[in-house]
Coordinates of C-alpha atoms in Angstrom, one line a residue:
Chain A
X1 CA -0.2 0.4 -0.1
X2 CA 1.1 3.1 -0.1
X3 CA 1.2 6.2 1.9
X4 CA 2.4 9.8 2.5
X5 CA 4.2 11.3 5.4
X6 CA 3.9 15.1 5.7
X7 CA 6.9 16.0 8.3
X8 CA 5.8 19.2 9.4
X9 CA 2.0 20.3 10.1
X10 CA 2.5 23.9 10.5
X11 CA 5.4 26.2 9.1
X12 CA 5.3 29.7 10.5
X13 CA 7.9 31.9 8.6
X14 CA 9.1 35.3 7.5
X15 CA 8.6 37.5 4.2
X16 CA 11.2 36.3 1.5
X17 CA 12.9 34.2 3.8
X18 CA 13.2 30.1 1.7
X19 CA 11.1 28.3 2.9
X20 CA 11.1 24.4 2.5
X21 CA 7.9 21.2 3.5
X22 CA 8.9 18.1 3.8
X23 CA 7.1 15.1 2.2
X24 CA 7.5 11.2 2.1
X25 CA 5.9 9.2 1.4
X26 CA 6.1 4.5 0.3
X27 CA 5.5 2.1 -2.4
X28 CA 6.2 -1.0 -2.9
X29 CA 5.6 0.1 -6.8
X30 CA 6.7 2.8 -8.6
X31 CA 4.5 6.4 -8.1
X32 CA 4.6 9.2 -9.5
X33 CA 4.3 12.1 -7.0
X34 CA 2.7 16.0 -7.1
X35 CA 2.7 19.0 -4.7
X36 CA -0.3 20.8 -4.7
X37 CA -1.3 24.0 -3.2
X38 CA -5.4 25.2 -1.6
X39 CA -5.9 29.1 -0.7
X40 CA -8.4 29.2 2.0
X41 CA -12.1 28.8 0.7
X42 CA -10.7 27.5 -2.2
X43 CA -10.7 24.2 -4.3
X44 CA -6.6 22.3 -4.9
X45 CA -4.1 23.4 -7.8
X46 CA -0.9 21.9 -8.7
X47 CA 2.3 24.0 -7.7
X48 CA 4.4 21.1 -9.9
X49 CA 4.8 16.9 -10.2
X50 CA 7.3 14.5 -11.5
X51 CA 6.7 11.7 -13.2
X52 CA 10.6 10.6 -14.7
X53 CA 13.3 12.0 -15.9
X54 CA 14.8 15.5 -14.0
X55 CA 15.1 14.8 -10.8
X56 CA 14.4 18.4 -10.4
X57 CA 11.4 19.4 -10.8
X58 CA 10.0 23.6 -10.8
X59 CA 6.6 24.6 -10.8
X60 CA 4.1 27.3 -10.2
X61 CA 4.3 31.1 -8.5
X62 CA 9.3 29.9 -7.5
X63 CA 8.3 27.2 -6.5
X64 CA 10.5 23.4 -6.9
X65 CA 11.3 20.4 -5.7
X66 CA 12.9 17.7 -5.5
X67 CA 12.9 13.6 -6.3
X68 CA 14.5 11.8 -4.1
X69 CA 14.2 7.9 -4.7
X70 CA 16.8 6.5 -1.4
X71 CA 15.4 8.6 0.3
X72 CA 12.0 8.0 -0.8
X73 CA 11.2 12.5 0.1
X74 CA 9.7 14.7 -2.6
X75 CA 10.4 18.4 -0.8
X76 CA 8.8 21.8 -2.0
X77 CA 11.1 24.4 -2.1
X78 CA 11.2 28.5 -2.5
X79 CA 14.1 30.4 -2.0
X80 CA 12.0 33.8 -0.5
X81 CA 8.9 33.4 -0.1
X82 CA 5.9 36.2 -0.4
X83 CA 3.1 36.9 2.3
X84 CA -0.5 35.1 -1.0
X85 CA 2.2 32.3 -0.6
X86 CA 0.5 31.9 2.8
X87 CA -2.2 28.8 2.5
X88 CA -1.7 24.3 2.7
X89 CA 0.5 22.6 0.8
X90 CA -0.1 19.1 -0.1
X91 CA 2.2 15.7 -1.0
X92 CA 0.4 13.3 -2.9
X93 CA 1.1 10.2 -5.6
X94 CA -0.5 8.8 -8.1
X95 CA -0.8 5.0 -7.7
X96 CA 0.1 2.7 -10.5
X97 CA -2.7 2.1 -13.1
X98 CA -5.2 4.4 -10.2
X99 CA -4.2 7.8 -12.2
X100 CA -7.2 9.1 -11.2
X101 CA -6.7 8.4 -7.4
X102 CA -4.3 10.7 -5.3
X103 CA -3.0 9.5 -1.9
X104 CA -2.3 13.3 0.5
X105 CA -1.0 13.9 2.3
X106 CA -2.3 15.4 5.9
X107 CA -1.1 18.8 4.9
X108 CA 1.6 21.5 5.7
X109 CA 0.0 25.5 6.6
X110 CA 1.9 27.3 5.1
X111 CA 2.6 30.7 6.7
X112 CA 4.5 33.7 6.0
X113 CA 4.2 37.1 7.6
X114 CA 5.6 40.0 7.6
Chain B
X1 CA -11.3 27.6 -21.1
X2 CA -13.9 27.1 -17.3
X3 CA -12.7 25.2 -14.6
X4 CA -14.4 22.5 -12.8
X5 CA -17.5 23.7 -11.4
X6 CA -19.0 22.4 -9.0
X7 CA -22.9 22.8 -7.3
X8 CA -23.8 23.8 -4.6
X9 CA -20.9 26.0 -3.5
X10 CA -23.3 25.2 0.5
X11 CA -25.8 22.8 2.0
X12 CA -26.8 22.2 5.0
X13 CA -28.7 18.9 5.8
X14 CA -29.7 17.0 8.5
X15 CA -29.2 13.9 9.8
X16 CA -30.7 11.3 7.6
X17 CA -31.9 13.3 4.9
X18 CA -29.9 13.0 1.4
X19 CA -27.7 15.4 -1.2
X20 CA -27.2 15.2 -4.1
X21 CA -24.1 17.3 -5.6
X22 CA -22.9 18.2 -9.2
X23 CA -19.8 18.7 -10.8
X24 CA -19.1 20.4 -14.8
X25 CA -15.2 18.8 -15.1
X26 CA -14.1 21.2 -17.6
X27 CA -15.0 20.3 -21.6
X28 CA -13.3 17.8 -23.0
X29 CA -12.1 15.9 -20.0
X30 CA -13.4 12.4 -19.7
X31 CA -12.9 11.2 -16.0
X32 CA -14.4 12.8 -13.0
X33 CA -12.8 11.2 -9.7
X34 CA -14.5 12.9 -6.3
X35 CA -12.9 13.0 -2.9
X36 CA -14.0 13.9 1.2
X37 CA -11.6 16.8 2.5
X38 CA -12.3 16.5 6.9
X39 CA -9.1 18.0 9.8
X40 CA -9.4 14.6 11.2
X41 CA -9.5 12.1 8.2
X42 CA -7.8 14.5 5.1
X43 CA -8.2 14.2 1.2
X44 CA -8.7 11.0 1.1
X45 CA -10.8 9.7 -2.8
X46 CA -13.7 9.0 -3.2
X47 CA -14.5 6.8 -6.9
X48 CA -13.0 7.3 -9.8
X49 CA -15.7 8.0 -13.4
X50 CA -14.6 7.7 -17.5
X51 CA -17.3 7.6 -19.7
X52 CA -19.8 6.4 -17.8
X53 CA -18.3 4.0 -15.5
X54 CA -17.0 3.3 -12.2
X55 CA -13.5 3.0 -12.6
X56 CA -11.9 2.8 -9.4
X57 CA -13.8 3.1 -5.8
X58 CA -12.2 4.1 -2.0
X59 CA -12.7 2.8 1.1
X60 CA -16.4 4.9 1.7
X61 CA -19.9 2.9 3.1
X62 CA -22.4 2.5 0.2
X63 CA -24.2 5.3 1.2
X64 CA -21.5 7.5 -1.1
X65 CA -22.8 6.3 -5.1
X66 CA -21.7 8.6 -7.8
X67 CA -22.7 8.5 -11.5
X68 CA -21.1 9.6 -14.6
X69 CA -23.6 11.3 -17.4
X70 CA -22.9 11.1 -21.3
X71 CA -21.5 14.7 -21.0
X72 CA -18.8 13.4 -18.8
X73 CA -20.8 16.2 -16.0
X74 CA -21.4 13.7 -12.7
X75 CA -23.1 13.8 -9.3
X76 CA -22.6 11.8 -5.9
X77 CA -24.9 10.7 -3.4
X78 CA -24.8 10.1 0.7
X79 CA -28.1 8.9 1.3
X80 CA -28.3 8.1 5.2
X81 CA -26.3 11.6 6.0
X82 CA -24.7 11.5 9.5
X83 CA -22.3 14.4 10.9
X84 CA -19.4 12.7 10.3
X85 CA -20.6 13.8 6.9
X86 CA -20.3 16.9 7.4
X87 CA -16.6 17.1 5.4
X88 CA -15.6 19.8 1.9
X89 CA -16.5 17.6 -1.4
X90 CA -13.9 18.8 -4.2
X91 CA -14.3 17.3 -7.7
X92 CA -11.9 16.6 -10.4
X93 CA -11.5 16.0 -14.2
X94 CA -8.5 15.0 -15.8
X95 CA -9.4 14.5 -19.7
X96 CA -7.0 11.1 -20.3
X97 CA -7.1 7.2 -17.6
X98 CA -2.9 7.8 -17.2
X99 CA -1.5 7.6 -13.9
X100 CA 0.9 10.9 -14.3
X101 CA -2.3 12.7 -16.2
X102 CA -2.3 16.7 -14.2
X103 CA -5.4 15.9 -12.1
X104 CA -8.2 19.4 -11.8
X105 CA -10.4 20.4 -8.7
X106 CA -13.2 22.1 -7.9
X107 CA -13.7 24.9 -5.6
X108 CA -16.2 22.2 -4.0
X109 CA -19.0 21.6 -2.3
X110 CA -19.6 22.4 1.8
X111 CA -21.6 19.8 3.2
X112 CA -22.5 20.8 7.1
X113 CA -24.9 18.0 8.8
X114 CA -26.8 19.3 11.9

């Protein structure tokens, strides 16, 4: 079975500081990896995804993530955050041959303070 | 292109009643999936439909059901509502059936059961 663990439930950070949101996954088969963002009272928006190839993936809004197969991690980073990045971030895996089914982590609440 | 559209956005129901939620996918998308989001359980996959057929189902009781119409629009129904069914119900769509497809989410339907 697949599972996703987001290691921090809340991450407070000051504006213009770098941030890393950590995600580990467990799977006995190959998976695809995703990061989604959810702003208050809204649905989920895809930030980036890893399917194959380069382990460094660049996404929207200046975010990037690095896939590490040996550590089964897919951490999300941004070198300089803005107030507008305040939101909840979800890491997810797509189960092989069950493409419409995403397994999500519990989410990390990023709070950017001025 | 319009995004995934869900109606109604907010609704309040009484325990024991039933509810039907509606979803219109992005134009051209033939796969529709549904997720439940609660503070305690997080984001959980309910089911996915493709070409009017259920392709995959999550671990929810039979009170949760869905269907897809020939125009790809989908509905989900919850019968005999329980207090624990209070949640944000998210509909999502994708244009194919591949495991790495991007899944696009609607803004959700907020269901409160009293």
